[in-house]
Coordinates of C-alpha atoms in Angstrom, one line a residue:
M1 CA -85.9 -8.9 30.7
G2 CA -83.0 -8.8 33.5
T3 CA -82.1 -5.8 35.0
S4 CA -78.8 -6.7 33.1
D5 CA -80.3 -6.2 29.9
Q6 CA -82.3 -3.8 30.8
E7 CA -78.5 -1.9 31.4
S8 CA -76.4 -2.7 28.8
L9 CA -79.8 -0.9 26.3
T10 CA -80.0 2.2 28.3
Q11 CA -76.0 2.9 28.6
P12 CA -74.3 4.4 25.0
P13 CA -72.5 2.1 23.4
K14 CA -67.8 2.0 24.0
P15 CA -66.2 3.6 20.7
L16 CA -64.4 0.3 18.6
K17 CA -61.4 0.9 17.4
E18 CA -62.0 0.3 13.5
E19 CA -60.1 -2.4 12.8
E20 CA -62.7 -4.3 16.2
A21 CA -66.0 -2.5 14.4
A22 CA -65.0 -4.0 11.3
E23 CA -63.8 -7.5 12.5
S24 CA -66.9 -6.7 14.7
N25 CA -69.5 -6.2 11.5
S26 CA -68.0 -9.4 9.8
D27 CA -68.1 -11.7 11.9
S28 CA -71.6 -10.5 13.2
G29 CA -72.9 -10.5 9.5
D30 CA -70.7 -13.5 8.9
E31 CA -73.4 -15.5 12.2
E32 CA -76.7 -14.0 10.8
G33 CA -76.1 -15.1 7.4
N34 CA -74.9 -18.4 9.1
V35 CA -78.0 -19.3 11.0
T36 CA -80.7 -17.9 8.8
E37 CA -78.7 -20.0 6.5
G38 CA -78.9 -23.6 8.3
G39 CA -79.6 -22.9 11.5
S40 CA -76.9 -23.6 12.9
T41 CA -73.8 -22.7 14.3
T42 CA -71.1 -25.0 13.4
D43 CA -69.5 -23.4 10.4
S44 CA -69.6 -20.2 12.2
S45 CA -67.8 -20.4 14.2
S46 CA -64.7 -22.7 11.8
S47 CA -65.7 -19.9 9.2
S48 CA -65.0 -16.5 12.5
K49 CA -61.1 -18.2 13.4
K50 CA -60.3 -18.7 9.3
K51 CA -60.6 -15.0 8.6
K52 CA -58.9 -13.8 12.2
K53 CA -55.9 -15.6 10.6
K54 CA -56.2 -14.2 7.2
K55 CA -56.8 -10.8 8.7
K56 CA -53.9 -10.7 11.4
N57 CA -51.7 -12.1 7.9
K58 CA -52.9 -9.2 5.8
K59 CA -51.8 -6.4 9.2
K60 CA -48.5 -7.6 9.5
K61 CA -47.9 -7.7 5.8
E62 CA -49.2 -4.2 5.8
G63 CA -47.9 -3.0 8.6
G64 CA -43.9 -5.0 7.1
E65 CA -44.5 -2.8 4.3
A66 CA -45.1 0.6 6.2
E67 CA -42.0 0.0 7.6
Q68 CA -39.9 -0.3 4.2
H69 CA -41.7 2.7 2.9
Q70 CA -41.2 4.7 6.1
Q71 CA -37.9 3.5 5.4
Q72 CA -37.9 4.5 1.4
P73 CA -41.3 7.2 1.5
G74 CA -43.0 8.1 -2.3
L75 CA -40.8 6.0 -4.3
S76 CA -42.5 5.4 -7.9
K77 CA -41.4 2.1 -9.4
Q78 CA -39.7 3.9 -11.9
E79 CA -37.3 5.3 -8.8
R80 CA -37.2 2.2 -7.8
A81 CA -36.5 1.0 -10.9
A82 CA -33.8 2.8 -11.2
L83 CA -31.7 1.8 -7.8
E84 CA -32.1 -2.0 -9.4
K85 CA -30.3 -1.1 -12.2
K86 CA -28.3 1.3 -10.2
F87 CA -27.1 -2.5 -8.0
Q88 CA -26.7 -4.0 -11.1
E89 CA -24.4 -2.2 -12.9
A90 CA -22.4 -2.2 -9.1
L91 CA -23.0 -6.0 -8.6
S92 CA -21.2 -6.7 -13.2
T93 CA -18.1 -4.4 -12.7
I94 CA -17.3 -3.4 -9.0
K95 CA -15.4 -6.9 -9.0
D96 CA -12.3 -5.5 -11.3
S97 CA -13.0 -1.7 -10.9
D98 CA -10.5 0.8 -10.4
D99 CA -12.9 2.5 -7.8
L100 CA -12.1 3.8 -4.8
W101 CA -15.6 4.4 -3.4
L102 CA -18.7 3.3 -3.4
N103 CA -21.9 4.5 -2.2
L104 CA -25.7 2.8 -2.6
S105 CA -27.0 3.9 0.1
G106 CA -30.5 3.8 -0.1
S107 CA -30.5 0.6 -3.1
L108 CA -33.7 -0.7 -1.7
I109 CA -31.0 -3.7 -0.7
Q110 CA -31.8 -6.8 1.6
D111 CA -29.4 -9.9 2.7
G112 CA -30.2 -11.8 -0.5
K113 CA -28.1 -8.3 -2.9
V114 CA -26.1 -8.2 0.0
E115 CA -24.9 -11.3 0.1
K116 CA -24.4 -11.1 -4.0
L117 CA -22.0 -8.2 -4.1
L118 CA -19.8 -9.4 -1.5
E119 CA -19.6 -11.9 -3.7
R120 CA -17.8 -9.9 -6.7
L121 CA -16.8 -7.3 -4.2
K122 CA -14.3 -9.6 -2.2
D123 CA -11.7 -9.8 -4.7
N124 CA -11.7 -6.5 -4.9
K125 CA -8.0 -4.9 -4.5
M126 CA -9.0 -1.1 -4.3
I127 CA -11.9 -0.1 -3.1
T128 CA -11.4 2.0 0.7
S129 CA -15.4 3.2 1.3
I130 CA -18.4 1.2 0.7
D131 CA -21.2 3.1 2.1
L132 CA -24.7 0.4 2.8
S133 CA -26.4 2.7 4.7
G134 CA -30.3 3.5 4.8
N135 CA -30.5 0.2 3.6
Q136 CA -32.6 -2.8 4.9
I137 CA -29.7 -5.7 6.0
S138 CA -30.9 -7.7 8.5
D139 CA -28.9 -9.9 11.0
A140 CA -28.5 -12.9 8.6
G141 CA -26.6 -9.6 6.0
A142 CA -24.4 -8.8 9.2
Q143 CA -23.8 -11.7 9.2
A144 CA -23.2 -12.0 5.8
I145 CA -20.7 -9.1 6.2
G146 CA -18.7 -10.6 8.9
S147 CA -18.1 -14.0 6.6
V148 CA -16.4 -12.7 4.3
L149 CA -14.7 -9.9 5.2
E150 CA -13.0 -12.1 8.0
A151 CA -11.4 -13.9 5.0
Q152 CA -8.0 -14.2 4.2
G153 CA -7.1 -11.1 1.9
A154 CA -10.9 -10.5 1.0
V155 CA -10.7 -6.0 0.1
P156 CA -7.1 -5.4 1.7
E157 CA -8.1 -1.5 1.2
L158 CA -11.1 -1.4 3.2
I159 CA -11.2 1.2 5.6
S160 CA -14.5 2.5 5.6
L161 CA -18.2 0.3 5.9
D162 CA -21.1 3.0 6.4
L163 CA -23.8 0.4 7.5
R164 CA -26.0 2.9 10.1
D165 CA -30.4 2.6 9.3
N166 CA -30.2 -0.9 8.4
N167 CA -32.6 -3.1 10.7
F168 CA -30.1 -5.3 12.4
S169 CA -30.9 -6.7 16.0
P170 CA -28.3 -6.8 18.7
A171 CA -27.1 -10.1 18.1
G172 CA -26.5 -8.5 14.1
L173 CA -24.4 -5.7 16.0
E174 CA -22.4 -7.9 18.0
R175 CA -21.6 -9.2 15.4
L176 CA -20.6 -6.7 13.5
A177 CA -18.2 -5.9 16.2
L178 CA -17.0 -8.4 16.3
L179 CA -16.0 -8.3 12.9
G180 CA -14.6 -5.3 13.7
R181 CA -12.0 -6.3 16.4
H182 CA -11.2 -8.8 14.0
R183 CA -10.0 -5.5 11.5
S184 CA -9.3 -3.4 13.5
Q185 CA -8.2 -0.9 10.8
L186 CA -12.2 -1.0 9.5
D187 CA -13.6 1.2 11.1
I188 CA -18.2 -0.1 11.2
K189 CA -21.0 2.9 10.8
T190 CA -24.0 1.1 12.8
G191 CA -26.8 3.5 14.2
S192 CA -28.4 5.8 12.3
L193 CA -27.9 8.2 9.8
S194 CA -29.7 11.6 12.3
D195 CA -27.7 10.5 15.4
P196 CA -24.6 12.9 15.9
V197 CA -20.8 11.1 13.9
L198 CA -18.8 10.9 17.0
P199 CA -14.8 10.1 17.1
P200 CA -13.2 6.7 16.9
A201 CA -12.8 4.8 19.8
E202 CA -9.5 4.3 21.4
G203 CA -7.7 2.6 19.4
K204 CA -9.2 2.3 16.4
E205 CA -7.7 5.7 14.8
L206 CA -7.5 6.5 11.2
K207 CA -5.3 7.0 9.2
E208 CA -5.2 10.1 7.4
V209 CA -5.7 9.4 3.5
T210 CA -2.4 11.3 3.0
K211 CA -0.1 9.7 5.4
G212 CA -0.7 5.7 4.6
P213 CA 1.4 3.4 3.4
M214 CA -0.6 3.3 0.1
F215 CA 0.1 6.9 -0.5
R216 CA 3.5 6.6 0.7
K217 CA 4.0 4.4 -2.0
F218 CA 1.6 5.5 -4.7
F219 CA 2.0 9.2 -4.4
Q220 CA 4.8 10.8 -1.6
G221 CA 7.7 11.6 -3.7
P222 CA 11.7 10.5 -2.8
G223 CA 12.5 14.6 -2.4
E224 CA 9.6 14.9 0.8
E225 CA 10.5 14.2 3.9
E226 CA 8.1 11.5 6.3
D227 CA 6.0 13.0 8.6
T228 CA 5.6 11.8 12.1
T229 CA 2.6 9.9 11.4
A230 CA 4.5 7.8 8.7
S231 CA 7.8 7.4 11.4
Q232 CA 5.0 6.1 13.6
D233 CA 3.5 3.2 11.1
A234 CA 7.3 2.4 10.0
Q235 CA 7.7 1.6 13.9
A236 CA 4.8 -1.0 14.3
D237 CA 6.3 -2.4 11.1
L238 CA 9.4 -2.6 12.2
P239 CA 10.9 -6.1 13.3
D240 CA 11.3 -7.3 16.8
I241 CA 14.5 -8.2 17.2
S242 CA 18.3 -7.2 19.8
P243 CA 20.8 -6.9 17.0
A244 CA 22.8 -9.4 18.4
E245 CA 20.4 -11.9 17.5
L246 CA 20.0 -10.2 14.6
W247 CA 23.3 -10.4 12.9
S248 CA 23.7 -14.0 14.7
R249 CA 21.8 -15.0 11.7
V250 CA 22.7 -13.4 8.5
T251 CA 26.9 -14.2 10.0
Q252 CA 24.1 -18.3 9.6
L253 CA 23.1 -16.9 5.9
L254 CA 26.5 -16.3 4.8
K255 CA 28.1 -19.7 5.4
G256 CA 25.5 -21.1 3.9
G257 CA 26.1 -19.4 0.8
Q258 CA 24.3 -19.3 -2.5
G259 CA 21.3 -21.3 -0.4
S260 CA 21.0 -19.5 1.9
I261 CA 20.3 -15.6 -0.9
P262 CA 16.2 -15.4 -0.1
E263 CA 17.5 -15.4 3.5
L264 CA 19.6 -13.3 3.9
A265 CA 18.9 -11.3 1.8
L266 CA 15.2 -11.0 4.0
S267 CA 18.0 -10.1 6.8
L268 CA 19.1 -7.2 5.4
Q269 CA 15.5 -5.3 4.0
E270 CA 15.8 -6.1 8.0
L271 CA 18.3 -4.4 8.9
A272 CA 17.1 -1.6 5.6
A273 CA 14.2 -1.1 7.7
I274 CA 15.1 -0.1 11.7
L275 CA 19.1 1.7 10.2
Q276 CA 16.0 4.0 8.6
H277 CA 13.8 5.1 11.7
E278 CA 16.4 4.9 13.8
F279 CA 18.6 7.6 11.6
S280 CA 15.0 9.4 11.4
I281 CA 14.4 10.2 14.8
H282 CA 18.5 11.0 15.1
S283 CA 19.4 13.2 12.7
S284 CA 22.0 15.9 14.0
N285 CA 25.5 14.6 14.5
K286 CA 24.5 14.7 18.0
E287 CA 21.1 12.6 18.5
V288 CA 24.1 10.2 16.0
E289 CA 27.1 10.4 18.8
R290 CA 24.5 9.0 21.1
L291 CA 23.0 6.5 19.4
L292 CA 26.7 4.7 18.3
K293 CA 27.2 4.2 22.2
S294 CA 23.6 3.3 22.2
D295 CA 23.4 -1.1 22.4
S296 CA 21.8 0.5 18.9
H297 CA 21.9 -1.3 15.6
A298 CA 23.4 1.2 13.8
K299 CA 26.2 0.0 16.6
A300 CA 26.2 -3.4 15.9
C301 CA 26.2 -2.9 12.1
L302 CA 29.6 -0.8 12.3
S303 CA 31.7 -3.4 13.9
H304 CA 29.9 -5.8 11.1
L305 CA 31.3 -4.6 8.1
A306 CA 33.0 -7.1 6.8
D307 CA 29.6 -9.4 7.0
L308 CA 28.4 -6.5 4.7
Q309 CA 31.6 -6.7 2.4
S310 CA 31.4 -10.6 2.5
A311 CA 27.2 -10.6 1.0
M312 CA 28.4 -8.5 -1.9
D313 CA 31.0 -10.3 -2.5
L314 CA 28.6 -14.0 -2.7
S315 CA 26.9 -13.8 -6.0
P316 CA 23.6 -15.5 -7.1
P317 CA 23.3 -18.2 -10.0
D318 CA 23.6 -17.1 -13.4
V319 CA 19.6 -16.9 -14.8
T320 CA 18.0 -17.8 -18.2
V321 CA 15.9 -15.3 -19.3
Q322 CA 14.1 -13.4 -22.3
Y323 CA 17.1 -12.0 -23.9
S324 CA 19.5 -13.9 -24.7
P325 CA 20.2 -18.0 -24.9
N326 CA 23.0 -18.4 -23.1
P327 CA 22.2 -17.4 -18.7
Q328 CA 22.8 -14.1 -17.8
P329 CA 24.8 -13.1 -14.2
A330 CA 21.9 -12.3 -11.4
V331 CA 22.5 -8.8 -9.6
G332 CA 21.3 -11.3 -6.2
S333 CA 18.0 -8.8 -4.0
H334 CA 20.7 -10.2 -1.2
R335 CA 23.3 -7.7 -2.9
V336 CA 20.1 -5.0 -3.0
W337 CA 19.9 -5.2 0.3
A338 CA 23.6 -4.6 1.1
S339 CA 23.5 -2.0 -0.9
A340 CA 20.6 0.1 0.9
V341 CA 22.3 -0.6 4.4
V342 CA 25.8 1.7 3.2
A343 CA 23.7 3.7 1.4
L344 CA 21.8 4.9 4.5
L345 CA 25.3 5.0 6.9
L346 CA 26.6 7.0 4.5
T347 CA 23.7 9.5 3.9
R348 CA 23.9 10.4 7.6
G349 CA 27.3 13.1 6.8
Y350 CA 28.2 11.1 10.1
R351 CA 32.8 11.6 10.2
G352 CA 32.7 8.7 12.5
I353 CA 31.0 5.9 10.2
D354 CA 32.3 7.8 7.0
Q355 CA 35.9 6.4 8.7
S356 CA 34.6 3.1 9.1
V357 CA 33.2 2.7 6.5
S358 CA 36.4 4.4 3.9
K359 CA 38.6 1.2 6.4
T360 CA 36.1 -1.1 3.5
Q361 CA 35.9 -0.9 -0.4
L362 CA 32.2 -1.7 0.6
A363 CA 31.5 2.4 -1.3
T364 CA 33.1 1.5 -4.7
Q365 CA 31.3 -2.7 -4.5
V366 CA 28.3 -1.0 -4.9
L367 CA 30.0 0.9 -7.1
H368 CA 31.7 -0.8 -9.5
L369 CA 28.2 -4.0 -9.1
A370 CA 26.1 -0.8 -10.9
L371 CA 28.0 -0.4 -13.8
Q372 CA 28.3 -4.4 -14.6
R373 CA 24.4 -4.5 -13.9
P374 CA 23.2 -2.5 -16.4
L375 CA 19.7 -3.8 -15.4
C376 CA 19.0 -3.1 -12.4
N377 CA 17.2 0.4 -11.6
A378 CA 16.7 -0.4 -8.1
L379 CA 20.9 -0.6 -7.5
H380 CA 21.4 1.9 -10.0
T381 CA 19.0 3.9 -7.3
K382 CA 20.8 2.4 -3.9
A383 CA 24.8 3.2 -6.2
L384 CA 23.7 6.5 -7.0
H385 CA 22.6 7.3 -3.2
V386 CA 26.5 6.2 -2.7
L387 CA 28.3 8.5 -4.9
H388 CA 26.2 11.7 -3.9
A389 CA 26.8 10.9 0.1
C390 CA 30.9 10.0 -0.6
V391 CA 31.2 14.1 -2.9
N392 CA 29.7 15.1 0.2
S393 CA 32.1 13.3 2.1
T394 CA 35.9 14.7 3.5
E395 CA 37.1 11.4 3.9
D396 CA 39.4 10.4 0.7
A397 CA 39.7 7.0 0.5
L398 CA 36.0 6.2 0.3
L399 CA 35.9 7.1 -3.2
A400 CA 39.9 7.0 -4.2
P401 CA 40.1 3.0 -5.5
M402 CA 37.4 4.0 -8.3
L403 CA 39.4 7.9 -9.3
Q404 CA 42.5 6.8 -9.9
E405 CA 44.0 3.5 -12.5
G406 CA 44.9 0.7 -11.3
P407 CA 43.8 -2.3 -7.7
Q408 CA 45.2 -0.6 -4.6
D409 CA 46.5 -1.8 -1.1
G410 CA 43.2 -3.9 -0.6
A411 CA 41.0 -3.2 -3.1
S412 CA 39.8 -7.1 -4.8
P413 CA 39.2 -7.0 -7.8
A414 CA 40.8 -4.2 -9.9
L415 CA 38.9 -1.4 -10.1
P416 CA 37.7 0.6 -12.7
N417 CA 38.4 4.5 -12.6
L418 CA 34.6 5.9 -12.6
L419 CA 35.8 9.1 -14.6
E420 CA 36.7 6.7 -17.7
V421 CA 34.1 4.9 -17.3
L422 CA 31.6 7.4 -17.4
V423 CA 33.5 9.6 -19.8
D424 CA 33.8 6.6 -22.6
L425 CA 30.4 5.7 -21.7
G426 CA 28.3 8.7 -22.3
G427 CA 30.5 10.0 -24.7
A428 CA 29.0 6.9 -27.0
A429 CA 26.5 7.2 -26.4
A430 CA 26.1 10.7 -28.0
D431 CA 26.5 9.6 -31.5
V432 CA 24.2 6.3 -31.6
E433 CA 20.5 6.4 -32.4
C434 CA 18.0 6.5 -29.7
G435 CA 16.9 3.1 -29.3
Q436 CA 20.1 1.4 -29.4
R437 CA 22.7 3.4 -26.8
S438 CA 23.7 1.2 -23.7
S439 CA 21.1 -0.2 -21.2
L440 CA 23.6 2.0 -18.2
L441 CA 23.2 4.8 -20.1
G442 CA 20.4 6.1 -17.2
F443 CA 22.6 5.3 -14.1
V444 CA 26.3 7.2 -16.5
I445 CA 23.9 10.0 -16.4
G446 CA 23.1 10.2 -13.0
A447 CA 26.4 10.0 -12.4
S448 CA 28.1 12.9 -13.9
R449 CA 24.9 15.4 -12.8
I450 CA 25.4 14.7 -9.6
L451 CA 29.6 14.8 -10.8
Q452 CA 29.1 18.2 -12.8
G453 CA 26.6 19.8 -10.5
M454 CA 29.1 19.9 -7.9
C455 CA 31.6 21.4 -10.3
N456 CA 29.4 24.2 -10.7
E457 CA 29.5 25.4 -7.6
P458 CA 32.3 28.5 -8.0
A459 CA 35.4 26.7 -8.1
G460 CA 34.5 23.7 -6.8
S461 CA 33.1 24.5 -3.1
A462 CA 30.3 22.2 -2.5
I463 CA 33.0 19.2 -3.5
K464 CA 34.1 18.3 0.1
N465 CA 35.9 15.1 -0.4
Q466 CA 39.7 16.8 -1.8
A467 CA 40.5 13.2 -3.7
V468 CA 38.0 14.0 -6.6
K469 CA 37.5 17.6 -6.4
R470 CA 41.6 16.8 -7.8
A471 CA 40.6 13.9 -9.8
L472 CA 37.8 16.1 -11.7
A473 CA 40.3 19.1 -11.8
A474 CA 43.0 17.2 -13.0
N475 CA 40.9 15.1 -16.2
P476 CA 41.1 16.6 -19.2
R477 CA 39.2 14.2 -21.1
W478 CA 36.4 14.5 -17.9
A479 CA 36.7 18.4 -18.9
A480 CA 36.0 18.5 -22.1
Y481 CA 33.2 15.5 -21.7
V482 CA 31.0 18.1 -20.0
K483 CA 32.3 21.3 -21.7
P484 CA 29.3 23.2 -21.9
K485 CA 27.1 23.2 -25.4
S486 CA 29.7 21.1 -26.9
G487 CA 30.3 18.5 -24.7
A488 CA 28.8 14.7 -25.6
F489 CA 26.9 15.1 -21.4
H490 CA 25.6 18.7 -22.1
K491 CA 24.0 16.9 -25.7
L492 CA 22.9 13.6 -23.6
C493 CA 21.2 16.0 -20.7
S494 CA 19.9 18.8 -23.5
E495 CA 18.0 15.6 -25.0
Q496 CA 16.5 13.9 -21.8
D497 CA 15.6 17.0 -19.5
A498 CA 13.6 18.4 -23.9
E499 CA 11.6 14.8 -23.3
L500 CA 11.9 11.6 -20.3
G501 CA 14.1 9.1 -22.1
G502 CA 15.4 11.4 -25.3
P503 CA 14.3 12.2 -28.8
R504 CA 12.1 9.2 -29.3
P505 CA 14.0 6.8 -31.8
S506 CA 12.4 6.6 -35.9
A507 CA 11.9 3.0 -35.7
P508 CA 12.1 0.8 -32.7
A509 CA 15.2 -1.1 -33.2
L510 CA 16.9 -3.4 -30.9
A511 CA 20.7 -3.2 -29.4
A512 CA 22.0 -6.4 -32.1
D513 CA 24.0 -8.3 -29.4
Y514 CA 22.5 -9.1 -26.2
G515 CA 25.0 -11.2 -24.2
D516 CA 26.6 -8.0 -22.9
L517 CA 23.8 -6.4 -21.4
G518 CA 24.4 -8.3 -18.3
G519 CA 20.9 -9.6 -15.2
G520 CA 18.8 -7.1 -14.0
L521 CA 17.1 -7.8 -10.5
M522 CA 17.5 -11.6 -10.9
S523 CA 17.4 -13.8 -9.1
S524 CA 16.4 -18.2 -8.9
Q525 CA 17.0 -17.7 -5.8

């Protein structure tokens, strides 16, 4: 025995790691067994390599399972089954769901499940927030998420996506960052759930729920003022066009006649949006005066009132509708937007604007068209705004053509007397069963409320328009119509205040004469 062998016997053995010790004992036992059986070590070496490879694979598998258990510690079979059931329920209902939130955090979701979920989710038009945190999504899932959500129209209302505590590498995080740049309003959270929540990066601030376009569309009432954030949002969406360019386009489209109506409507819609923004930031008379001295759309609009009147005169083609075998006259979306522009100009209450509009027939054109088209609620709303502004204006000429019989100077065609029309339609409706009344009754009641509301003030002091004040005082039919308790207007208002739309009819009867209904907001263009 040599010196080295003696030293090895005298030195205490080095402690082995548990895995090395098990491997050493196993290999040693195998080698001894092989030598004993065959006296050769050829098969021993091959067997040892196979067993080492097998143990290595087992070790890798156990490590992966340990990582999964670390994310979902102590989950029993029942808990895993409950999570699977939750995922399947979400999968079966999410496509057409009206829910605004989807929470699948900590649900053992892997890449394959993410792809299934996205396939069902991409056509959802309501959901705003998705929580997939604490799952087992890797780079393949990140790639799938990016591909689906970058598609045109995919989950359009989504503003929050929580992907914290998943298994993303730097490449996966970069793919999610690319998605964030593509959808600037989508807030994507990554990292760990234990990390403090940081504010969004500059340029990625989210709109508050009560200040976003969805809230304003569905929940903000007509009397509620828009806040600064809403104004800023609207400014960001405004078309970038100068007044000269816009009116040059409108002039050319008017020459195109009926064939240009769709493009004309879009141009007038742009004008209405711009005017609303300009007047929202120039609300006082002094600010409006400065606005009209600048190169503004409001100033240009006053210079092109004749073109606006030509747009109101442009009738669209008749359209075929369900309730009549014969084509019916249409309103035309271009005339609705032209009416909106007139309403925006007059509701400012600025005398200079009222004087300019009073030299045209725009206000009476809007009201007359509303009386001719009983089914167009959009037009009726604008017309009521115009009427309210005219009653509050000191410019008598705004409504004078519709406050006495016969055509007035420059008025073509002859306009009906507004008060007589309201008395005739309102008085006739009071004796007709609900369900058989004229479709125009809602507009009649709204217009009557505006005029009678002014009369309820002491001595009519709230009426600034002297022509309106004289016409109301001199019309005995109007006085009988609005007489408290016994007048037809009082009866109609009592029914409407008691239940929206008045008392319910005993049977859903329809009007017998369909030919006189007129067209709603219908355009074949």
